[in-house]
């Protein structure tokens, strides 16, 4: 079975500061890992995904994440936060075998302070 | 390319009333998902369709929830009768064929049961 734990339900950073959102996963098979962003009253939008190729994955809006098998982590980072980055972020895991079924973490709400 | 369309966007009903949600996936996407997102939580899968066949409905509360995807395109999710605990956002997502493709999410229907 697969599961995801996002450490910190709320993260607040200043504009221009580093953004770090933490995600740890549990999977009985090699996982696919995803980060989604959800703006208020909108659906989820894919930021980036790890599918067993390069361990450092670059996504949209300047975000990137690094897959670390030894730490079972897939933390999301952005060097410099913008006000428009304020949103809810979800980490998700999917079994690499079989159909794609996503198991989401509880989410981290990112607040950007001016 | 049009995204996943859902309607209505908002629905307020009294408990014990029926309610239905509609989803039109991206054209050509064979896989369709219904998720429920409780407040402050990540989405949880209710049912997954491959074309018109429900291939994973293990999380669907079958005593009151039903879904259909006639002709393998549009889908409807129904609750009858609704309970207070059904208040949530119901998200529809679709995916093109192939294991590794991205799920695209609609904006969701926010259900409030009074």
PDB file of C-alpha atoms in Angstrom:
ATOM      1  CA  UNK A   1       0.000   0.000   0.000  1.00  0.00           C
ATOM      2  CA  UNK A   2       1.060   3.576  -0.610  1.00  0.00           C
ATOM      3  CA  UNK A   3       0.804   6.594   1.677  1.00  0.00           C
ATOM      4  CA  UNK A   4       2.085  10.140   1.886  1.00  0.00           C
ATOM      5  CA  UNK A   5       2.858  12.350   4.852  1.00  0.00           C
ATOM      6  CA  UNK A   6       3.236  16.075   4.419  1.00  0.00           C
ATOM      7  CA  UNK A   7       5.037  17.675   7.320  1.00  0.00           C
ATOM      8  CA  UNK A   8       3.450  20.965   8.252  1.00  0.00           C
ATOM      9  CA  UNK A   9      -0.121  21.824   7.358  1.00  0.00           C
ATOM     10  CA  UNK A  10       0.812  25.503   7.129  1.00  0.00           C
ATOM     11  CA  UNK A  11       4.031  27.100   5.924  1.00  0.00           C
ATOM     12  CA  UNK A  12       4.628  30.829   5.857  1.00  0.00           C
ATOM     13  CA  UNK A  13       7.563  32.501   4.128  1.00  0.00           C
ATOM     14  CA  UNK A  14       8.489  36.004   3.106  1.00  0.00           C
ATOM     15  CA  UNK A  15       8.409  37.071  -0.510  1.00  0.00           C
ATOM     16  CA  UNK A  16      11.799  36.273  -2.040  1.00  0.00           C
ATOM     17  CA  UNK A  17      12.638  33.633   0.549  1.00  0.00           C
ATOM     18  CA  UNK A  18      13.230  29.935  -0.033  1.00  0.00           C
ATOM     19  CA  UNK A  19      10.165  27.722  -0.138  1.00  0.00           C
ATOM     20  CA  UNK A  20      10.514  24.198   1.266  1.00  0.00           C
ATOM     21  CA  UNK A  21       7.489  21.903   1.494  1.00  0.00           C
ATOM     22  CA  UNK A  22       8.149  18.462   2.917  1.00  0.00           C
ATOM     23  CA  UNK A  23       6.772  15.152   1.710  1.00  0.00           C
ATOM     24  CA  UNK A  24       7.629  11.633   2.839  1.00  0.00           C
ATOM     25  CA  UNK A  25       6.138   8.587   1.203  1.00  0.00           C
ATOM     26  CA  UNK A  26       5.611   4.940   1.914  1.00  0.00           C
ATOM     27  CA  UNK A  27       5.310   2.466  -0.917  1.00  0.00           C
ATOM     28  CA  UNK A  28       5.661  -1.276  -1.298  1.00  0.00           C
ATOM     29  CA  UNK A  29       6.741  -0.849  -4.915  1.00  0.00           C
ATOM     30  CA  UNK A  30       8.911   1.764  -6.645  1.00  0.00           C
ATOM     31  CA  UNK A  31       6.707   4.831  -6.636  1.00  0.00           C
ATOM     32  CA  UNK A  32       5.717   7.565  -8.956  1.00  0.00           C
ATOM     33  CA  UNK A  33       5.540  10.844  -7.026  1.00  0.00           C
ATOM     34  CA  UNK A  34       3.696  14.045  -7.787  1.00  0.00           C
ATOM     35  CA  UNK A  35       3.232  17.553  -6.520  1.00  0.00           C
ATOM     36  CA  UNK A  36      -0.023  19.343  -7.267  1.00  0.00           C
ATOM     37  CA  UNK A  37      -1.042  22.918  -6.505  1.00  0.00           C
ATOM     38  CA  UNK A  38      -4.581  24.043  -5.769  1.00  0.00           C
ATOM     39  CA  UNK A  39      -5.587  27.690  -5.899  1.00  0.00           C
ATOM     40  CA  UNK A  40      -8.789  28.776  -4.133  1.00  0.00           C
ATOM     41  CA  UNK A  41     -11.936  27.405  -5.722  1.00  0.00           C
ATOM     42  CA  UNK A  42      -9.976  25.631  -8.441  1.00  0.00           C
ATOM     43  CA  UNK A  43      -9.035  22.084  -9.233  1.00  0.00           C
ATOM     44  CA  UNK A  44      -5.573  20.624  -8.822  1.00  0.00           C
ATOM     45  CA  UNK A  45      -2.806  21.474 -11.270  1.00  0.00           C
ATOM     46  CA  UNK A  46       0.268  19.319 -11.735  1.00  0.00           C
ATOM     47  CA  UNK A  47       3.497  21.050 -10.737  1.00  0.00           C
ATOM     48  CA  UNK A  48       5.905  18.199 -11.398  1.00  0.00           C
ATOM     49  CA  UNK A  49       6.262  14.433 -11.294  1.00  0.00           C
ATOM     50  CA  UNK A  50       8.939  11.820 -10.641  1.00  0.00           C
ATOM     51  CA  UNK A  51       8.678   8.739 -12.828  1.00  0.00           C
ATOM     52  CA  UNK A  52      11.973   6.934 -12.128  1.00  0.00           C
ATOM     53  CA  UNK A  53      14.132   8.981 -14.462  1.00  0.00           C
ATOM     54  CA  UNK A  54      16.204  11.867 -13.077  1.00  0.00           C
ATOM     55  CA  UNK A  55      15.953  12.210  -9.306  1.00  0.00           C
ATOM     56  CA  UNK A  56      15.910  16.015  -9.490  1.00  0.00           C
ATOM     57  CA  UNK A  57      12.712  17.049 -11.182  1.00  0.00           C
ATOM     58  CA  UNK A  58      11.978  20.536 -12.448  1.00  0.00           C
ATOM     59  CA  UNK A  59       8.411  21.713 -12.739  1.00  0.00           C
ATOM     60  CA  UNK A  60       6.388  24.748 -13.623  1.00  0.00           C
ATOM     61  CA  UNK A  61       6.563  28.135 -11.919  1.00  0.00           C
ATOM     62  CA  UNK A  62      10.173  27.618 -10.822  1.00  0.00           C
ATOM     63  CA  UNK A  63       9.487  24.669  -8.512  1.00  0.00           C
ATOM     64  CA  UNK A  64      11.622  21.573  -8.283  1.00  0.00           C
ATOM     65  CA  UNK A  65      11.723  18.443  -6.164  1.00  0.00           C
ATOM     66  CA  UNK A  66      14.312  15.807  -5.425  1.00  0.00           C
ATOM     67  CA  UNK A  67      13.543  12.121  -5.017  1.00  0.00           C
ATOM     68  CA  UNK A  68      15.631  10.603  -2.218  1.00  0.00           C
ATOM     69  CA  UNK A  69      15.021   6.897  -1.911  1.00  0.00           C
ATOM     70  CA  UNK A  70      17.174   6.504   1.197  1.00  0.00           C
ATOM     71  CA  UNK A  71      15.063   9.098   2.994  1.00  0.00           C
ATOM     72  CA  UNK A  72      11.757   8.157   1.293  1.00  0.00           C
ATOM     73  CA  UNK A  73      11.312  11.861   0.626  1.00  0.00           C
ATOM     74  CA  UNK A  74      10.210  14.077  -2.223  1.00  0.00           C
ATOM     75  CA  UNK A  75      10.448  17.620  -0.887  1.00  0.00           C
ATOM     76  CA  UNK A  76       9.328  20.572  -3.005  1.00  0.00           C
ATOM     77  CA  UNK A  77      11.483  23.689  -3.214  1.00  0.00           C
ATOM     78  CA  UNK A  78      11.577  27.071  -4.888  1.00  0.00           C
ATOM     79  CA  UNK A  79      14.517  29.433  -4.444  1.00  0.00           C
ATOM     80  CA  UNK A  80      12.501  32.647  -4.288  1.00  0.00           C
ATOM     81  CA  UNK A  81       8.847  32.858  -3.308  1.00  0.00           C
ATOM     82  CA  UNK A  82       6.363  35.069  -5.142  1.00  0.00           C
ATOM     83  CA  UNK A  83       3.029  36.308  -3.864  1.00  0.00           C
ATOM     84  CA  UNK A  84       1.312  34.260  -6.573  1.00  0.00           C
ATOM     85  CA  UNK A  85       2.702  31.062  -5.030  1.00  0.00           C
ATOM     86  CA  UNK A  86       0.227  31.311  -2.164  1.00  0.00           C
ATOM     87  CA  UNK A  87      -1.916  28.189  -2.499  1.00  0.00           C
ATOM     88  CA  UNK A  88      -2.457  24.661  -1.179  1.00  0.00           C
ATOM     89  CA  UNK A  89       0.135  22.094  -2.211  1.00  0.00           C
ATOM     90  CA  UNK A  90      -0.437  18.357  -2.311  1.00  0.00           C
ATOM     91  CA  UNK A  91       2.064  15.560  -2.584  1.00  0.00           C
ATOM     92  CA  UNK A  92       0.793  12.304  -4.069  1.00  0.00           C
ATOM     93  CA  UNK A  93       2.114   8.808  -4.687  1.00  0.00           C
ATOM     94  CA  UNK A  94       1.079   6.244  -7.249  1.00  0.00           C
ATOM     95  CA  UNK A  95       2.051   2.645  -7.670  1.00  0.00           C
ATOM     96  CA  UNK A  96       4.448   2.288 -10.579  1.00  0.00           C
ATOM     97  CA  UNK A  97       2.745  -0.879 -11.654  1.00  0.00           C
ATOM     98  CA  UNK A  98      -0.813  -1.103 -12.813  1.00  0.00           C
ATOM     99  CA  UNK A  99      -3.132   1.802 -13.418  1.00  0.00           C
ATOM    100  CA  UNK A 100      -2.417   5.188 -12.013  1.00  0.00           C
ATOM    101  CA  UNK A 101      -4.188   5.593  -8.683  1.00  0.00           C
ATOM    102  CA  UNK A 102      -3.105   8.609  -6.692  1.00  0.00           C
ATOM    103  CA  UNK A 103      -2.924   8.686  -2.926  1.00  0.00           C
ATOM    104  CA  UNK A 104      -2.677  12.261  -1.679  1.00  0.00           C
ATOM    105  CA  UNK A 105      -1.198  13.784   1.420  1.00  0.00           C
ATOM    106  CA  UNK A 106      -3.244  16.130   3.561  1.00  0.00           C
ATOM    107  CA  UNK A 107      -1.808  19.214   1.934  1.00  0.00           C
ATOM    108  CA  UNK A 108       0.305  22.181   2.988  1.00  0.00           C
ATOM    109  CA  UNK A 109      -1.063  25.687   2.831  1.00  0.00           C
ATOM    110  CA  UNK A 110       1.638  28.098   1.723  1.00  0.00           C
ATOM    111  CA  UNK A 111       1.326  31.730   2.764  1.00  0.00           C
ATOM    112  CA  UNK A 112       3.613  34.407   1.349  1.00  0.00           C
ATOM    113  CA  UNK A 113       4.271  37.471   3.461  1.00  0.00           C
ATOM    114  CA  UNK A 114       5.067  40.736   1.673  1.00  0.00           C
TER     115      UNK A 114
ATOM    116  CA  UNK B   1      -8.017  22.343 -25.512  1.00  0.00           C
ATOM    117  CA  UNK B   2     -10.934  22.514 -23.115  1.00  0.00           C
ATOM    118  CA  UNK B   3     -10.299  21.212 -19.625  1.00  0.00           C
ATOM    119  CA  UNK B   4     -12.415  18.987 -17.426  1.00  0.00           C
ATOM    120  CA  UNK B   5     -15.832  20.553 -16.951  1.00  0.00           C
ATOM    121  CA  UNK B   6     -17.929  20.038 -13.864  1.00  0.00           C
ATOM    122  CA  UNK B   7     -21.345  21.283 -12.895  1.00  0.00           C
ATOM    123  CA  UNK B   8     -22.757  22.634 -10.783  1.00  0.00           C
ATOM    124  CA  UNK B   9     -19.899  24.469  -9.099  1.00  0.00           C
ATOM    125  CA  UNK B  10     -21.804  24.857  -5.871  1.00  0.00           C
ATOM    126  CA  UNK B  11     -24.752  22.996  -4.394  1.00  0.00           C
ATOM    127  CA  UNK B  12     -26.571  23.477  -1.113  1.00  0.00           C
ATOM    128  CA  UNK B  13     -29.144  20.917  -0.063  1.00  0.00           C
ATOM    129  CA  UNK B  14     -30.838  19.691   3.071  1.00  0.00           C
ATOM    130  CA  UNK B  15     -29.988  16.308   4.474  1.00  0.00           C
ATOM    131  CA  UNK B  16     -31.887  13.339   3.080  1.00  0.00           C
ATOM    132  CA  UNK B  17     -32.244  15.076  -0.281  1.00  0.00           C
ATOM    133  CA  UNK B  18     -30.708  13.616  -3.449  1.00  0.00           C
ATOM    134  CA  UNK B  19     -27.981  15.374  -5.393  1.00  0.00           C
ATOM    135  CA  UNK B  20     -26.117  14.736  -8.627  1.00  0.00           C
ATOM    136  CA  UNK B  21     -22.855  15.993 -10.045  1.00  0.00           C
ATOM    137  CA  UNK B  22     -21.865  15.984 -13.691  1.00  0.00           C
ATOM    138  CA  UNK B  23     -18.442  15.726 -15.288  1.00  0.00           C
ATOM    139  CA  UNK B  24     -17.315  16.113 -18.874  1.00  0.00           C
ATOM    140  CA  UNK B  25     -13.722  14.921 -19.254  1.00  0.00           C
ATOM    141  CA  UNK B  26     -11.140  16.100 -21.732  1.00  0.00           C
ATOM    142  CA  UNK B  27     -11.918  14.771 -25.185  1.00  0.00           C
ATOM    143  CA  UNK B  28     -10.242  11.461 -25.839  1.00  0.00           C
ATOM    144  CA  UNK B  29      -9.446  10.702 -22.204  1.00  0.00           C
ATOM    145  CA  UNK B  30     -10.451   7.133 -21.486  1.00  0.00           C
ATOM    146  CA  UNK B  31      -9.891   7.177 -17.748  1.00  0.00           C
ATOM    147  CA  UNK B  32     -12.153   9.168 -15.471  1.00  0.00           C
ATOM    148  CA  UNK B  33     -11.912   9.586 -11.713  1.00  0.00           C
ATOM    149  CA  UNK B  34     -14.198  10.931  -9.017  1.00  0.00           C
ATOM    150  CA  UNK B  35     -12.534  12.179  -5.851  1.00  0.00           C
ATOM    151  CA  UNK B  36     -13.935  13.596  -2.629  1.00  0.00           C
ATOM    152  CA  UNK B  37     -11.981  16.318  -0.855  1.00  0.00           C
ATOM    153  CA  UNK B  38     -12.990  17.075   2.699  1.00  0.00           C
ATOM    154  CA  UNK B  39     -12.108  20.436   4.169  1.00  0.00           C
ATOM    155  CA  UNK B  40      -8.411  20.643   4.963  1.00  0.00           C
ATOM    156  CA  UNK B  41      -7.675  17.243   3.431  1.00  0.00           C
ATOM    157  CA  UNK B  42      -6.275  15.845   0.237  1.00  0.00           C
ATOM    158  CA  UNK B  43      -8.569  14.280  -2.371  1.00  0.00           C
ATOM    159  CA  UNK B  44      -9.603  10.664  -1.860  1.00  0.00           C
ATOM    160  CA  UNK B  45     -10.550   8.426  -4.739  1.00  0.00           C
ATOM    161  CA  UNK B  46     -14.178   7.341  -4.906  1.00  0.00           C
ATOM    162  CA  UNK B  47     -14.300   5.581  -8.259  1.00  0.00           C
ATOM    163  CA  UNK B  48     -12.249   5.125 -11.409  1.00  0.00           C
ATOM    164  CA  UNK B  49     -13.578   4.364 -14.871  1.00  0.00           C
ATOM    165  CA  UNK B  50     -11.783   2.917 -17.842  1.00  0.00           C
ATOM    166  CA  UNK B  51     -14.099   3.898 -20.680  1.00  0.00           C
ATOM    167  CA  UNK B  52     -17.544   2.929 -19.447  1.00  0.00           C
ATOM    168  CA  UNK B  53     -16.369   0.305 -16.971  1.00  0.00           C
ATOM    169  CA  UNK B  54     -15.941   1.054 -13.267  1.00  0.00           C
ATOM    170  CA  UNK B  55     -12.648  -0.699 -12.527  1.00  0.00           C
ATOM    171  CA  UNK B  56     -12.082   0.568  -8.988  1.00  0.00           C
ATOM    172  CA  UNK B  57     -15.042   1.489  -6.798  1.00  0.00           C
ATOM    173  CA  UNK B  58     -13.755   0.053  -3.546  1.00  0.00           C
ATOM    174  CA  UNK B  59     -13.942   3.454  -1.827  1.00  0.00           C
ATOM    175  CA  UNK B  60     -17.440   4.336  -3.014  1.00  0.00           C
ATOM    176  CA  UNK B  61     -20.075   4.130  -0.231  1.00  0.00           C
ATOM    177  CA  UNK B  62     -22.466   2.049  -2.243  1.00  0.00           C
ATOM    178  CA  UNK B  63     -25.399   2.339   0.123  1.00  0.00           C
ATOM    179  CA  UNK B  64     -25.968   5.954  -0.896  1.00  0.00           C
ATOM    180  CA  UNK B  65     -23.526   6.763  -3.699  1.00  0.00           C
ATOM    181  CA  UNK B  66     -23.817   5.707  -7.310  1.00  0.00           C
ATOM    182  CA  UNK B  67     -22.027   6.663 -10.485  1.00  0.00           C
ATOM    183  CA  UNK B  68     -22.327   6.036 -14.154  1.00  0.00           C
ATOM    184  CA  UNK B  69     -20.400   6.773 -17.285  1.00  0.00           C
ATOM    185  CA  UNK B  70     -22.650   5.996 -20.179  1.00  0.00           C
ATOM    186  CA  UNK B  71     -20.913   5.718 -23.546  1.00  0.00           C
ATOM    187  CA  UNK B  72     -17.559   6.202 -21.840  1.00  0.00           C
ATOM    188  CA  UNK B  73     -17.606   9.989 -21.979  1.00  0.00           C
ATOM    189  CA  UNK B  74     -19.597  12.080 -19.481  1.00  0.00           C
ATOM    190  CA  UNK B  75     -20.101  10.849 -15.976  1.00  0.00           C
ATOM    191  CA  UNK B  76     -22.596  11.471 -13.207  1.00  0.00           C
ATOM    192  CA  UNK B  77     -22.079  10.942  -9.491  1.00  0.00           C
ATOM    193  CA  UNK B  78     -25.196  10.730  -7.338  1.00  0.00           C
ATOM    194  CA  UNK B  79     -25.838  10.749  -3.613  1.00  0.00           C
ATOM    195  CA  UNK B  80     -29.204   9.619  -2.289  1.00  0.00           C
ATOM    196  CA  UNK B  81     -29.960  10.447   0.436  1.00  0.00           C
ATOM    197  CA  UNK B  82     -27.330  13.010   1.380  1.00  0.00           C
ATOM    198  CA  UNK B  83     -26.002  13.183   4.933  1.00  0.00           C
ATOM    199  CA  UNK B  84     -24.336  16.014   6.790  1.00  0.00           C
ATOM    200  CA  UNK B  85     -20.971  14.278   6.485  1.00  0.00           C
ATOM    201  CA  UNK B  86     -21.173  14.360   2.701  1.00  0.00           C
ATOM    202  CA  UNK B  87     -20.348  18.062   2.680  1.00  0.00           C
ATOM    203  CA  UNK B  88     -17.139  18.258   0.661  1.00  0.00           C
ATOM    204  CA  UNK B  89     -15.733  19.189  -2.718  1.00  0.00           C
ATOM    205  CA  UNK B  90     -16.250  16.519  -5.363  1.00  0.00           C
ATOM    206  CA  UNK B  91     -13.523  16.535  -7.968  1.00  0.00           C
ATOM    207  CA  UNK B  92     -13.537  14.894 -11.349  1.00  0.00           C
ATOM    208  CA  UNK B  93     -10.301  14.101 -13.176  1.00  0.00           C
ATOM    209  CA  UNK B  94      -9.472  12.482 -16.486  1.00  0.00           C
ATOM    210  CA  UNK B  95      -6.413  10.903 -18.025  1.00  0.00           C
ATOM    211  CA  UNK B  96      -5.398   9.802 -21.479  1.00  0.00           C
ATOM    212  CA  UNK B  97      -4.556   6.157 -22.098  1.00  0.00           C
ATOM    213  CA  UNK B  98      -1.287   4.843 -20.745  1.00  0.00           C
ATOM    214  CA  UNK B  99      -0.035   4.407 -17.214  1.00  0.00           C
ATOM    215  CA  UNK B 100       2.237   7.414 -17.013  1.00  0.00           C
ATOM    216  CA  UNK B 101      -0.027  10.181 -18.183  1.00  0.00           C
ATOM    217  CA  UNK B 102      -1.072  13.074 -16.009  1.00  0.00           C
ATOM    218  CA  UNK B 103      -4.479  13.332 -14.402  1.00  0.00           C
ATOM    219  CA  UNK B 104      -6.229  16.604 -15.235  1.00  0.00           C
ATOM    220  CA  UNK B 105      -8.641  17.905 -12.628  1.00  0.00           C
ATOM    221  CA  UNK B 106     -11.833  19.865 -12.967  1.00  0.00           C
ATOM    222  CA  UNK B 107     -12.683  22.777 -10.637  1.00  0.00           C
ATOM    223  CA  UNK B 108     -14.908  20.625  -8.474  1.00  0.00           C
ATOM    224  CA  UNK B 109     -18.407  20.860  -7.056  1.00  0.00           C
ATOM    225  CA  UNK B 110     -18.652  22.189  -3.531  1.00  0.00           C
ATOM    226  CA  UNK B 111     -21.515  20.422  -1.741  1.00  0.00           C
ATOM    227  CA  UNK B 112     -22.984  21.757   1.468  1.00  0.00           C
ATOM    228  CA  UNK B 113     -25.519  19.587   3.277  1.00  0.00           C
ATOM    229  CA  UNK B 114     -27.598  21.410   5.884  1.00  0.00           C
TER     230      UNK B 114
END
